[in-house]
Short mmCIF file of C-alpha atoms in Angstrom, two decimals:
data_model
loop_
_atom_site.label_atom_id
_atom_site.label_comp_id
_atom_site.label_asym_id
_atom_site.label_seq_id
_atom_site.Cartn_x
_atom_site.Cartn_y
_atom_site.Cartn_z
CA MET G 22 0.00 0.00 0.00
CA SER G 23 1.46 3.37 -1.05
CA THR G 24 1.90 6.17 1.44
CA PRO G 25 0.07 9.39 0.42
CA ALA G 26 2.24 12.42 -0.13
CA PRO G 27 2.16 15.06 2.62
CA PRO G 28 0.00 18.10 1.86
CA ARG G 29 1.81 20.92 0.17
CA ARG G 30 1.69 24.26 1.91
CA ARG G 31 0.04 26.82 -0.29
CA ALA G 32 2.30 29.71 -1.14
CA ARG G 33 1.04 33.17 -0.37
CA THR G 34 1.85 35.49 -3.24
CA ARG G 35 1.42 39.22 -3.39
CA LEU G 36 -0.33 40.62 -6.43
CA ARG G 37 1.95 42.81 -8.54
CA LEU G 38 0.45 45.10 -11.17
CA ASP G 39 2.18 45.84 -14.46
CA PRO G 40 4.03 49.20 -14.17
CA ALA G 41 3.39 49.95 -17.85
CA ALA G 42 -0.33 49.41 -17.34
CA LEU G 43 -0.28 51.67 -14.29
CA GLU G 44 1.56 54.41 -16.21
CA GLU G 45 -0.89 54.14 -19.11
CA ALA G 46 -3.77 54.34 -16.64
CA ARG G 47 -2.29 57.50 -15.08
CA GLN G 48 -2.04 59.19 -18.49
CA ARG G 49 -5.69 58.59 -19.28
CA TRP G 50 -8.33 61.19 -18.50
CA THR G 51 -10.37 60.67 -15.37
CA LEU G 52 -14.15 60.66 -15.34
CA ARG G 53 -14.09 64.01 -13.56
CA ARG G 54 -11.98 65.48 -16.32
CA TRP G 55 -14.25 64.08 -19.02
CA PHE G 56 -17.31 65.45 -17.28
CA SER G 57 -15.60 68.80 -16.60
CA VAL G 58 -14.63 69.22 -20.25
CA GLY G 59 -18.10 68.21 -21.40
CA ALA G 60 -19.77 70.55 -18.92
CA THR G 61 -17.46 73.41 -19.97
CA VAL G 62 -18.22 72.92 -23.65
CA ILE G 63 -21.96 72.74 -22.97
CA ALA G 64 -21.74 75.87 -20.78
CA LEU G 65 -19.87 77.80 -23.51
CA LEU G 66 -22.34 76.70 -26.17
CA SER G 67 -25.21 77.69 -23.89
CA LEU G 68 -23.70 81.11 -23.23
CA LEU G 69 -23.13 81.59 -26.98
CA ALA G 70 -26.70 80.58 -27.71
CA VAL G 71 -28.04 82.94 -25.04
CA ALA G 72 -25.88 85.79 -26.37
CA LEU G 73 -26.96 85.26 -29.98
CA GLY G 74 -30.60 84.95 -28.96
CA THR G 75 -30.42 88.09 -26.87
CA TRP G 76 -28.74 89.98 -29.70
CA ALA G 77 -31.41 88.83 -32.17
CA VAL G 78 -34.21 89.87 -29.82
CA VAL G 79 -32.57 93.26 -29.21
CA ARG G 80 -32.26 93.79 -32.97
CA ILE G 81 -35.95 93.06 -33.42
CA ALA G 82 -36.85 95.39 -30.56
CA ASP G 83 -34.70 98.19 -32.00
CA ALA G 84 -36.13 97.74 -35.49
CA ARG G 85 -39.70 97.73 -34.14
CA SER G 86 -38.96 100.82 -32.05
CA VAL G 87 -37.58 102.70 -35.07
CA LEU G 88 -40.44 101.60 -37.32
CA PHE G 89 -43.36 102.16 -34.98
CA ASP G 90 -42.09 104.71 -32.46
CA GLN G 91 -40.18 107.06 -34.81
CA ILE G 92 -40.99 106.51 -38.46
CA GLY G 93 -44.71 105.91 -37.86
CA PRO G 94 -45.23 109.30 -36.10
CA GLY G 95 -42.79 110.88 -38.61
CA MET G 96 -44.94 109.66 -41.51
CA THR G 97 -47.99 111.20 -39.89
CA ALA G 98 -46.11 114.41 -39.23
CA SER G 99 -44.94 114.65 -42.87
CA GLN G 100 -48.47 114.20 -44.07
CA ASN G 101 -49.72 116.78 -41.56
CA LEU G 102 -46.98 119.12 -42.80
CA GLN G 103 -48.19 118.79 -46.37
CA ALA G 104 -51.79 119.22 -45.27
CA GLY G 105 -50.91 122.31 -43.22
CA LEU G 106 -49.17 123.90 -46.23
CA LEU G 107 -52.14 123.12 -48.47
CA ASN G 108 -54.50 124.65 -45.91
CA GLN G 109 -52.38 127.83 -45.91
CA GLU G 110 -52.54 128.06 -49.71
CA THR G 111 -56.31 127.46 -49.64
CA GLY G 112 -56.83 130.11 -46.93
CA VAL G 113 -54.77 132.71 -48.83
CA ARG G 114 -56.60 132.03 -52.10
CA GLY G 115 -60.03 132.25 -50.45
CA PHE G 116 -59.19 135.42 -48.51
CA THR G 117 -57.96 137.19 -51.63
CA VAL G 118 -61.27 136.39 -53.36
CA LEU G 119 -63.43 137.44 -50.40
CA PRO G 120 -61.59 139.31 -47.67
CA ASP G 121 -63.37 137.71 -44.75
CA ALA G 122 -61.62 136.71 -41.55
CA GLU G 123 -63.41 133.34 -41.63
CA PHE G 124 -61.73 132.47 -44.91
CA LEU G 125 -58.36 133.29 -43.40
CA SER G 126 -58.71 130.69 -40.58
CA PRO G 127 -57.33 127.79 -42.74
CA TYR G 128 -54.19 129.83 -43.24
CA VAL G 129 -53.76 130.37 -39.52
CA ALA G 130 -54.52 126.73 -38.67
CA GLY G 131 -52.21 125.58 -41.45
CA ARG G 132 -49.31 127.57 -40.03
CA ALA G 133 -49.92 125.99 -36.58
CA ALA G 134 -50.14 122.54 -38.13
CA GLU G 135 -46.92 123.22 -40.01
CA ALA G 136 -45.14 124.16 -36.83
CA ASP G 137 -46.42 121.06 -35.02
CA ALA G 138 -45.45 118.81 -37.91
CA VAL G 139 -41.93 120.21 -38.06
CA ALA G 140 -41.60 119.74 -34.29
CA SER G 141 -42.84 116.13 -34.62
CA LEU G 142 -40.27 115.44 -37.34
CA GLN G 143 -37.35 116.47 -35.13
CA PRO G 144 -37.10 113.10 -33.18
CA LEU G 145 -37.12 111.22 -36.47
CA ILE G 146 -34.45 113.51 -37.84
CA ALA G 147 -32.37 112.95 -34.68
CA GLY G 148 -32.87 109.15 -34.97
CA LEU G 149 -31.74 109.10 -38.61
CA PRO G 150 -28.35 110.79 -38.58
CA GLY G 151 -26.86 111.29 -42.00
CA SER G 152 -30.22 111.03 -43.81
CA GLU G 153 -31.56 113.71 -46.22
CA LEU G 154 -34.77 114.20 -44.21
CA ASP G 155 -33.34 117.16 -42.32
CA THR G 156 -32.34 118.82 -45.60
CA ALA G 157 -35.78 118.16 -47.04
CA VAL G 158 -37.53 119.68 -43.99
CA GLN G 159 -35.27 122.71 -44.12
CA ALA G 160 -36.03 123.04 -47.83
CA VAL G 161 -39.77 122.97 -47.07
CA GLU G 162 -39.36 125.62 -44.42
CA ARG G 163 -37.35 127.88 -46.74
CA ALA G 164 -39.79 127.41 -49.59
CA ALA G 165 -42.74 128.07 -47.24
CA ASP G 166 -41.09 131.17 -45.81
CA THR G 167 -40.35 132.46 -49.35
CA TRP G 168 -43.94 131.82 -50.45
CA ARG G 169 -45.36 133.53 -47.41
CA SER G 170 -42.99 136.52 -47.56
CA GLU G 171 -43.19 137.11 -51.27
CA TYR G 172 -46.80 136.23 -51.92
CA ALA G 173 -49.05 135.13 -49.02
CA GLU G 174 -48.45 137.98 -46.61
CA PRO G 175 -48.53 140.72 -49.27
CA ALA G 176 -51.71 139.20 -50.74
CA ILE G 177 -53.40 139.11 -47.33
CA ALA G 178 -52.37 142.71 -46.63
CA ALA G 179 -53.59 143.88 -50.08
CA ALA G 180 -56.93 142.09 -49.60
CA ARG G 181 -57.44 143.74 -46.24
CA ALA G 182 -56.63 147.13 -47.73
CA GLY G 183 -58.81 146.51 -50.79
CA ALA G 184 -55.77 146.99 -52.99
CA PRO G 185 -54.89 144.84 -55.97
CA THR G 186 -53.23 141.52 -54.94
CA PRO G 187 -49.86 140.40 -56.24
CA ASP G 188 -49.63 138.21 -59.33
CA ALA G 189 -51.42 134.94 -58.55
CA ARG G 190 -49.37 133.09 -61.13
CA GLN G 191 -46.21 134.06 -59.25
CA GLY G 192 -47.80 132.76 -56.06
CA ARG G 193 -48.65 129.41 -57.68
CA LEU G 194 -45.09 129.06 -58.87
CA LEU G 195 -43.75 129.71 -55.40
CA PHE G 196 -46.23 127.29 -53.82
CA ASP G 197 -45.34 124.61 -56.35
CA GLN G 198 -41.86 124.78 -54.93
CA VAL G 199 -43.36 124.38 -51.43
CA ARG G 200 -45.48 121.43 -52.60
CA GLY G 201 -42.48 119.76 -54.22
CA ALA G 202 -40.41 120.19 -51.08
CA SER G 203 -43.20 118.68 -48.91
CA ILE G 204 -43.50 115.73 -51.28
CA GLU G 205 -39.73 115.23 -50.93
CA VAL G 206 -40.17 115.11 -47.13
CA ILE G 207 -42.85 112.43 -47.53
CA ASP G 208 -40.61 110.49 -49.90
CA GLN G 209 -37.73 110.64 -47.42
CA VAL G 210 -39.96 109.40 -44.59
CA GLN G 211 -41.29 106.60 -46.78
CA ALA G 212 -37.74 105.63 -47.73
CA ALA G 213 -36.81 105.58 -44.03
CA ARG G 214 -39.88 103.44 -43.32
CA ALA G 215 -38.92 100.98 -46.05
CA THR G 216 -35.41 100.78 -44.64
CA ALA G 217 -36.75 100.24 -41.09
CA ARG G 218 -39.14 97.52 -42.32
CA GLN G 219 -36.27 95.84 -44.10
CA GLN G 220 -34.21 95.97 -40.91
CA LEU G 221 -37.11 94.48 -38.95
CA ASP G 222 -37.46 91.67 -41.47
CA SER G 223 -33.73 91.09 -41.36
CA ALA G 224 -33.81 90.96 -37.55
CA ILE G 225 -36.69 88.47 -37.61
CA THR G 226 -34.83 86.36 -40.16
CA PHE G 227 -31.69 86.51 -38.05
CA LEU G 228 -33.67 85.38 -35.00
CA SER G 229 -35.04 82.44 -36.97
CA VAL G 230 -31.56 81.52 -38.16
CA VAL G 231 -30.24 81.79 -34.60
CA GLY G 232 -33.06 79.58 -33.36
CA VAL G 233 -32.38 76.97 -36.01
CA ALA G 234 -28.65 77.19 -35.32
CA ILE G 235 -29.20 76.82 -31.56
CA THR G 236 -31.45 73.82 -32.16
CA ALA G 237 -28.93 72.26 -34.52
CA VAL G 238 -26.04 72.91 -32.13
CA ALA G 239 -28.04 71.54 -29.19
CA ALA G 240 -28.98 68.43 -31.15
CA THR G 241 -25.38 67.99 -32.30
CA ALA G 242 -24.12 68.50 -28.75
CA LEU G 243 -26.57 65.93 -27.41
CA LEU G 244 -25.61 63.49 -30.16
CA LEU G 245 -21.91 64.02 -29.52
CA ALA G 246 -22.49 63.71 -25.76
CA ALA G 247 -24.39 60.46 -26.29
CA LEU G 248 -21.72 59.09 -28.62
CA GLY G 249 -18.97 60.22 -26.27
CA LEU G 250 -20.74 58.71 -23.26
CA ARG G 251 -21.22 55.47 -25.16
CA LYS G 252 -17.62 55.33 -26.39
CA VAL G 253 -15.88 56.66 -23.29
CA ILE G 254 -17.97 55.06 -20.52
CA LEU G 255 -20.67 52.62 -21.64
CA MET G 256 -18.63 50.54 -24.09
CA PRO G 257 -15.65 50.13 -21.70
CA ILE G 258 -18.05 49.20 -18.91
CA ARG G 259 -19.82 46.71 -21.20
CA ARG G 260 -16.51 45.14 -22.24
CA LEU G 261 -15.37 44.98 -18.63
CA ALA G 262 -18.70 43.45 -17.59
CA GLU G 263 -18.53 40.83 -20.37
CA GLN G 264 -14.99 39.84 -19.41
CA THR G 265 -15.94 39.72 -15.72
CA ARG G 266 -19.03 37.64 -16.55
CA GLN G 267 -16.86 35.13 -18.42
CA VAL G 268 -14.66 34.83 -15.35
CA VAL G 269 -17.73 34.38 -13.13
CA GLU G 270 -19.05 31.67 -15.46
CA GLY G 271 -15.88 29.68 -14.95
CA GLN G 272 -13.57 30.91 -17.71
CA VAL G 273 -10.93 31.98 -15.20
CA GLY G 274 -8.26 32.17 -17.92
CA THR G 275 -10.01 35.10 -19.63
CA HIS G 276 -7.95 38.26 -19.12
CA VAL G 277 -9.83 41.32 -17.86
CA LEU G 278 -8.52 44.50 -19.52
CA GLY G 279 -10.01 47.87 -18.61
CA SER G 280 -10.28 50.73 -21.12
CA GLY G 281 -11.64 54.24 -21.23
CA PRO G 282 -11.23 56.66 -18.31
CA ARG G 283 -8.61 56.20 -15.68
CA GLU G 284 -11.08 54.89 -13.10
CA LEU G 285 -12.33 52.15 -15.43
CA VAL G 286 -8.78 51.19 -16.35
CA ALA G 287 -7.89 51.02 -12.65
CA LEU G 288 -11.05 48.98 -12.00
CA GLY G 289 -10.13 46.61 -14.82
CA THR G 290 -6.61 46.30 -13.42
CA ASP G 291 -8.01 45.45 -9.97
CA VAL G 292 -10.43 42.91 -11.44
CA GLU G 293 -7.60 41.39 -13.49
CA ALA G 294 -5.47 41.14 -10.35
CA MET G 295 -8.38 39.50 -8.56
CA ARG G 296 -8.89 37.14 -11.53
CA ALA G 297 -5.21 36.20 -11.48
CA HIS G 298 -5.44 35.58 -7.76
CA ILE G 299 -8.57 33.46 -8.26
CA GLN G 300 -6.86 31.55 -11.06
CA ARG G 301 -3.93 30.81 -8.78
CA GLU G 302 -6.37 29.74 -6.08
CA VAL G 303 -8.24 27.55 -8.58
CA ASP G 304 -4.99 25.99 -9.78
CA GLU G 305 -3.96 25.29 -6.21
CA LEU G 306 -7.42 23.92 -5.40
CA GLN G 307 -7.32 21.70 -8.46
CA GLU G 308 -3.92 20.44 -7.44
CA ALA G 309 -5.16 19.94 -3.88
CA ASN G 310 -8.26 18.14 -5.19
CA SER G 311 -6.04 15.96 -7.35
CA GLN G 312 -3.94 15.09 -4.31
CA LEU G 313 -7.14 14.55 -2.31
CA ASP G 314 -8.48 12.24 -5.02
CA ASP G 315 -5.19 10.32 -4.95
CA ARG G 316 -5.38 10.04 -1.19
CA THR G 317 -9.04 9.03 -1.36
CA ARG G 318 -8.19 6.30 -3.82
CA ASP G 319 -5.32 5.22 -1.60
CA LEU G 320 -7.60 5.20 1.44
CA GLU G 321 -10.29 3.30 -0.43
CA ARG G 322 -7.72 0.77 -1.58
CA SER G 323 -6.30 0.60 1.93
CA ASN G 324 -9.78 0.13 3.41
CA ARG G 325 -10.56 -2.59 0.89
CA ASP G 326 -7.27 -4.26 1.71
CA LEU G 327 -7.94 -3.97 5.44
CA GLU G 328 -11.47 -5.26 5.10
CA GLN G 329 -10.27 -8.08 2.89
CA PHE G 330 -7.49 -8.77 5.35
CA ALA G 331 -9.89 -8.80 8.30
CA TYR G 332 -12.31 -11.01 6.45
CA VAL G 333 -9.68 -13.42 5.21
CA ALA G 334 -7.84 -13.44 8.52
CA SER G 335 -10.95 -14.09 10.56
CA HIS G 336 -12.28 -16.61 8.06
CA ASP G 337 -8.97 -18.45 7.69
CA LEU G 338 -8.40 -18.43 11.42
CA GLN G 339 -11.69 -20.19 12.05
CA GLU G 340 -10.42 -23.63 10.98
CA PRO G 341 -7.23 -23.85 13.11
CA LEU G 342 -9.01 -22.10 15.99
CA ARG G 343 -11.82 -24.65 15.91
CA LYS G 344 -9.25 -27.40 16.04
CA VAL G 345 -7.43 -25.81 18.98
CA SER G 346 -10.69 -25.24 20.82
CA SER G 347 -11.97 -28.75 20.09
CA PHE G 348 -8.77 -30.44 21.24
CA CYS G 349 -8.56 -28.26 24.34
CA GLN G 350 -12.11 -29.16 25.26
CA LEU G 351 -11.34 -32.84 24.51
CA LEU G 352 -8.33 -32.67 26.83
CA GLN G 353 -10.49 -31.05 29.50
CA ARG G 354 -13.15 -33.76 29.27
CA ARG G 355 -10.72 -36.69 29.06
CA TYR G 356 -8.02 -35.65 31.51
CA GLY G 357 -9.96 -33.32 33.79
CA GLY G 358 -9.29 -34.38 37.40
CA LYS G 359 -6.71 -36.95 36.36
CA LEU G 360 -3.78 -34.56 36.35
CA ASP G 361 -2.64 -32.20 39.06
CA GLU G 362 -4.43 -28.95 39.85
CA ARG G 363 -1.97 -26.80 37.88
CA ALA G 364 -2.50 -28.93 34.73
CA ASP G 365 -6.27 -28.55 35.07
CA GLN G 366 -5.78 -24.79 35.41
CA TYR G 367 -3.62 -24.65 32.27
CA ILE G 368 -6.19 -26.61 30.30
CA GLU G 369 -8.95 -24.26 31.52
CA PHE G 370 -6.87 -21.21 30.47
CA ALA G 371 -6.35 -22.73 27.01
CA VAL G 372 -10.06 -23.50 26.56
CA ASP G 373 -11.10 -20.01 27.73
CA GLY G 374 -8.53 -18.32 25.47
CA ALA G 375 -9.62 -20.35 22.46
CA GLN G 376 -13.28 -19.50 23.11
CA ARG G 377 -12.51 -15.78 23.54
CA MET G 378 -10.41 -15.81 20.38
CA GLN G 379 -13.28 -17.45 18.50
CA ARG G 380 -15.75 -14.83 19.74
CA LEU G 381 -13.34 -12.04 18.82
CA ILE G 382 -12.81 -13.43 15.32
CA ASN G 383 -16.56 -13.81 14.84
CA ASP G 384 -17.12 -10.19 15.93
CA LEU G 385 -14.34 -8.99 13.61
CA LEU G 386 -15.86 -10.94 10.79
CA THR G 387 -19.26 -9.36 11.46
CA PHE G 388 -17.68 -5.89 11.71
CA SER G 389 -15.90 -6.28 8.37
CA ARG G 390 -19.04 -7.52 6.64
CA VAL G 391 -21.10 -4.38 7.40
CA GLY G 392 -22.00 -2.79 4.07
CA ARG G 393 -20.39 -5.59 2.04
CA THR G 394 -22.90 -8.39 2.21
CA THR G 395 -26.17 -6.44 2.13
CA THR G 396 -28.49 -6.95 -0.83
CA GLY G 397 -30.13 -3.53 -0.55
CA PHE G 398 -32.45 -1.57 1.71
CA GLU G 399 -36.05 -2.59 2.30
CA PRO G 400 -38.80 -1.48 4.72
CA VAL G 401 -37.83 -2.75 8.18
CA ASP G 402 -40.39 -3.02 10.99
CA LEU G 403 -38.45 -1.96 14.08
CA GLY G 404 -40.97 -3.69 16.31
CA LYS G 405 -40.36 -7.07 14.70
CA VAL G 406 -36.55 -6.80 14.58
CA ALA G 407 -36.53 -5.56 18.20
CA GLN G 408 -38.61 -8.59 19.26
CA ALA G 409 -36.22 -10.87 17.34
CA ALA G 410 -33.18 -9.26 19.00
CA ALA G 411 -34.79 -9.58 22.45
CA ALA G 412 -35.60 -13.22 21.73
CA GLN G 413 -31.94 -13.94 20.97
CA LEU G 414 -31.03 -12.34 24.29
CA ALA G 415 -33.74 -14.11 26.27
CA SER G 416 -31.28 -16.36 28.10
CA ALA G 417 -29.11 -13.38 29.10
CA ALA G 418 -32.18 -11.47 30.31
CA GLU G 419 -33.40 -14.49 32.28
CA GLU G 420 -29.96 -15.04 33.81
CA ALA G 421 -29.77 -11.38 34.94
CA GLY G 422 -33.45 -11.32 35.95
CA GLY G 423 -33.96 -8.43 33.54
CA GLU G 424 -36.68 -7.24 31.20
CA VAL G 425 -36.78 -5.75 27.71
CA VAL G 426 -39.72 -3.35 27.14
CA ILE G 427 -40.70 -2.96 23.48
CA PRO G 428 -43.73 -0.70 22.83
CA GLU G 429 -46.37 -1.34 20.24
CA GLY G 430 -46.32 0.51 16.92
CA LEU G 431 -42.63 1.13 16.44
CA PRO G 432 -42.04 2.73 13.01
CA THR G 433 -40.92 1.16 9.77
CA VAL G 434 -37.63 2.46 8.37
CA PRO G 435 -35.62 1.69 5.21
CA GLY G 436 -32.59 -0.48 5.89
CA ASP G 437 -31.04 -3.94 6.12
CA PRO G 438 -33.09 -6.07 8.54
CA SER G 439 -30.19 -8.27 9.70
CA LEU G 440 -27.91 -5.28 10.36
CA ILE G 441 -30.57 -3.32 12.25
CA GLN G 442 -31.37 -6.44 14.31
CA GLN G 443 -27.65 -6.85 15.06
CA MET G 444 -27.40 -3.22 16.12
CA LEU G 445 -30.44 -3.46 18.45
CA MET G 446 -29.17 -6.74 19.87
CA ASN G 447 -25.81 -5.11 20.71
CA LEU G 448 -27.49 -2.15 22.44
CA ILE G 449 -30.01 -4.30 24.32
CA GLY G 450 -27.28 -6.76 25.31
CA ASN G 451 -25.17 -3.84 26.52
CA GLY G 452 -28.01 -2.71 28.79
CA LEU G 453 -28.57 -6.24 30.16
CA LYS G 454 -24.85 -6.81 30.78
CA PHE G 455 -23.87 -3.56 32.52
CA HIS G 456 -26.52 -3.65 35.27
CA ARG G 457 -26.13 -2.64 38.89
CA PRO G 458 -25.71 -5.31 41.53
CA ASP G 459 -28.97 -6.50 43.07
CA VAL G 460 -30.96 -4.33 40.63
CA PRO G 461 -32.75 -6.24 37.83
CA PRO G 462 -31.91 -4.64 34.49
CA VAL G 463 -34.72 -3.00 32.49
CA VAL G 464 -34.07 -2.01 28.87
CA ARG G 465 -36.64 0.20 27.14
CA ILE G 466 -36.90 1.04 23.44
CA GLY G 467 -38.65 4.17 22.14
CA ALA G 468 -38.99 6.20 18.95
CA VAL G 469 -39.66 9.88 18.22
CA LEU G 470 -40.27 11.45 14.81
CA ARG G 471 -38.15 14.57 14.35
CA GLY G 472 -38.44 16.18 10.95
CA ASP G 473 -37.36 13.74 8.26
CA GLU G 474 -35.80 11.13 10.57
CA TRP G 475 -36.70 8.83 13.43
CA GLU G 476 -34.85 9.17 16.70
CA ILE G 477 -34.59 5.73 18.33
CA SER G 478 -33.71 5.45 22.02
CA VAL G 479 -32.43 2.41 23.92
CA SER G 480 -32.25 3.17 27.66
CA ASP G 481 -31.42 1.10 30.70
CA ASN G 482 -31.14 1.46 34.46
CA GLY G 483 -27.58 0.14 34.68
CA ILE G 484 -24.30 1.52 35.89
CA GLY G 485 -24.22 4.35 33.34
CA ILE G 486 -21.33 5.91 31.42
CA GLU G 487 -19.27 8.88 32.51
CA PRO G 488 -19.46 11.86 30.08
CA GLU G 489 -15.70 11.83 29.43
CA PHE G 490 -16.00 8.31 27.96
CA ALA G 491 -18.97 9.11 25.66
CA ASP G 492 -16.82 9.01 22.50
CA LYS G 493 -14.34 6.36 23.58
CA ILE G 494 -16.96 3.62 23.92
CA PHE G 495 -17.66 3.70 20.16
CA VAL G 496 -14.00 2.97 19.29
CA ILE G 497 -13.25 -0.64 18.40
CA PHE G 498 -11.53 -2.72 21.14
CA GLN G 499 -11.98 0.10 23.68
CA ARG G 500 -13.17 -1.23 27.05
CA LEU G 501 -14.05 0.69 30.21
CA HIS G 502 -13.96 -2.40 32.45
CA GLY G 503 -11.71 -5.38 32.83
CA ARG G 504 -12.48 -8.69 31.11
CA GLU G 505 -12.86 -10.38 34.46
CA VAL G 506 -15.61 -7.92 35.49
CA TYR G 507 -17.69 -7.80 32.29
CA ALA G 508 -17.16 -10.23 29.44
CA GLY G 509 -16.97 -9.07 25.85
CA THR G 510 -14.66 -8.23 22.97
CA GLY G 511 -15.04 -4.42 22.88
CA ILE G 512 -16.53 -4.44 19.39
CA GLY G 513 -20.28 -4.29 20.11
CA LEU G 514 -20.77 -0.50 20.28
CA ALA G 515 -18.28 0.11 17.45
CA LEU G 516 -20.30 -2.33 15.34
CA ALA G 517 -23.55 -0.54 16.29
CA LYS G 518 -22.06 2.82 15.27
CA LYS G 519 -20.88 1.45 11.93
CA ILE G 520 -24.33 -0.01 11.21
CA VAL G 521 -26.08 3.28 12.09
CA GLU G 522 -23.70 5.33 9.93
CA PHE G 523 -24.13 2.83 7.10
CA HIS G 524 -27.87 3.65 7.22
CA GLY G 525 -27.17 7.41 7.06
CA GLY G 526 -27.76 8.13 10.75
CA ARG G 527 -25.77 8.98 13.84
CA ILE G 528 -25.55 7.60 17.38
CA TRP G 529 -24.66 9.22 20.67
CA VAL G 530 -25.02 8.88 24.43
CA ASP G 531 -27.70 11.00 26.11
CA HIS G 532 -26.60 11.52 29.70
CA GLY G 533 -29.91 13.02 30.81
CA GLU G 534 -30.19 14.15 34.40
CA PRO G 535 -27.01 13.75 36.52
CA ASP G 536 -28.85 11.87 39.29
CA GLU G 537 -30.76 9.59 36.93
CA PRO G 538 -29.23 6.05 36.81
CA GLY G 539 -28.53 4.14 33.66
CA THR G 540 -27.58 4.97 30.09
CA THR G 541 -29.61 6.12 27.10
CA PHE G 542 -28.32 5.53 23.60
CA ARG G 543 -29.98 7.64 20.90
CA LEU G 544 -29.64 7.05 17.19
CA THR G 545 -31.32 8.39 14.05
CA LEU G 546 -32.64 6.52 11.04
CA PRO G 547 -34.24 8.06 7.93
CA VAL G 548 -38.00 8.14 7.56
CA SER G 549 -39.48 5.62 5.16
CA PRO G 550 -41.21 7.20 2.12
CA ALA G 551 -44.40 5.43 3.16
CA THR G 552 -44.39 7.09 6.60
CA PRO G 553 -47.36 9.53 6.90
CA PRO G 554 -46.54 13.14 7.77
CA PRO G 555 -47.03 14.40 11.34
CA ALA G 556 -50.54 15.48 12.33
CA ASP G 557 -49.32 18.99 13.16
CA PRO G 558 -46.67 20.23 10.66
CA ALA G 559 -45.57 22.87 13.14
CA LEU G 560 -44.23 20.12 15.39
CA ALA G 561 -42.10 18.49 12.69
CA GLY G 562 -38.41 18.97 13.39
CA ALA G 563 -39.08 21.04 16.52
CA ALA G 564 -40.91 18.63 18.81
CA PRO G 565 -42.05 15.03 18.38
CA SER G 566 -45.29 14.74 16.49
CA LYS G 567 -45.53 11.03 17.27
CA GLU G 568 -43.83 9.44 20.25
CA PHE G 569 -43.79 5.84 21.42
CA PRO G 570 -43.33 5.32 25.16
CA SER G 571 -40.08 3.80 26.23
#
């Protein structure tokens, strides 16, 4: 049998990151820098858009103010100026025909209207520096003054005096000059209005262009921001997530490489370091598992060899041992009492040793056969196998004056009937053997359903077991008392433990109350699939839902 190699101590390695990767990560922009640059660009574009929009609105407001607040009143004033001059000419012509003060009133009102119109034109003239409107108004005023001084005033004075009036044809010629000058004023105002309307249209068009440009720039900025976010952040995160997911799914050899901003590169570097560490751990675990598999195979082979050795040894020892025992007993029967006392004692020692050796070999043979000779599990009625075990121990119980109490309705469990009967017989026999002097032994069997397993108890009123020996008693060949006090081979409880563990259960000693005499062995066996569930599900696993008295 080969000796398994000693376990190799796992080396603790420190993770070292690639300096080139670290330097490259330091040279990359951080997320804060990306966001700062993006926010700065958006802020500048927003300020530019606000400035252009404000400028466009101001241009529209200025153009509207010039058109409606200056040129509009100026147009009215130029028309009033022409009307006032015409009224003066009409008043002078009527007064010269019929010198009546009433006919002279249009002349007076016309002069007032002329003065008001000229005053109203002054803001427009001031708002249009460099235009010819001022020259045109001055020309009207000069022409009107010439007409009044050379014709209108002399004609009014002659009509009042009843004298002949100046030449009317000369007056018409002078007034034609006045009319032409007033028409020029109107033309200048209309030209200014056309220019102001054109400026207003241009300002409105500029505002529309600015609005379209702002919309286009905003859309472009959003598109670029989305593309930049996708390229700079989302795609590196997606790649990092895919690589990490491959590692999580078991592809530990997949390298995790971060890209994009410095934080993502650093995160990828950390994940890669963790992946490398995990890969080393996995490699070491695989190597450890390989060594464990080798050791398991060695142990299985060793156990098979030991079991085979125990079986063969015990089986092959039966024949010579039977011969030794038979001849020793034959010597005892034939020569007993015929030799001296010492010879009789030697023969008795030989017979007793041969018998004990035969019992020990039989127990070893039984111990080695556990799990090797079974044909499979079947439903086992614990009540029947307990009765059979008690029947085999009837002579021991009668000799000790004891009693085995087996309640009605013990459960049915899956298992090997012969092994379970052997286990119960060992536990019952243990309780009958280790009884107190002058106290008849009483062994009680009980069962409690706890969750998905039955808890079987075998209790007695014997000498008990100290807590410090609770584990030692289940070790093969371990005895707490001398052979001369209590007979036995020291295999019974070890055999019971092996049978219980073979059925998927466990066995232990329940010490109970300190002052309570005796020993209680408790063991668990799985519930048979045919076993009905407890009446109250709340009691399953927490308290017994069905208990048989022990």
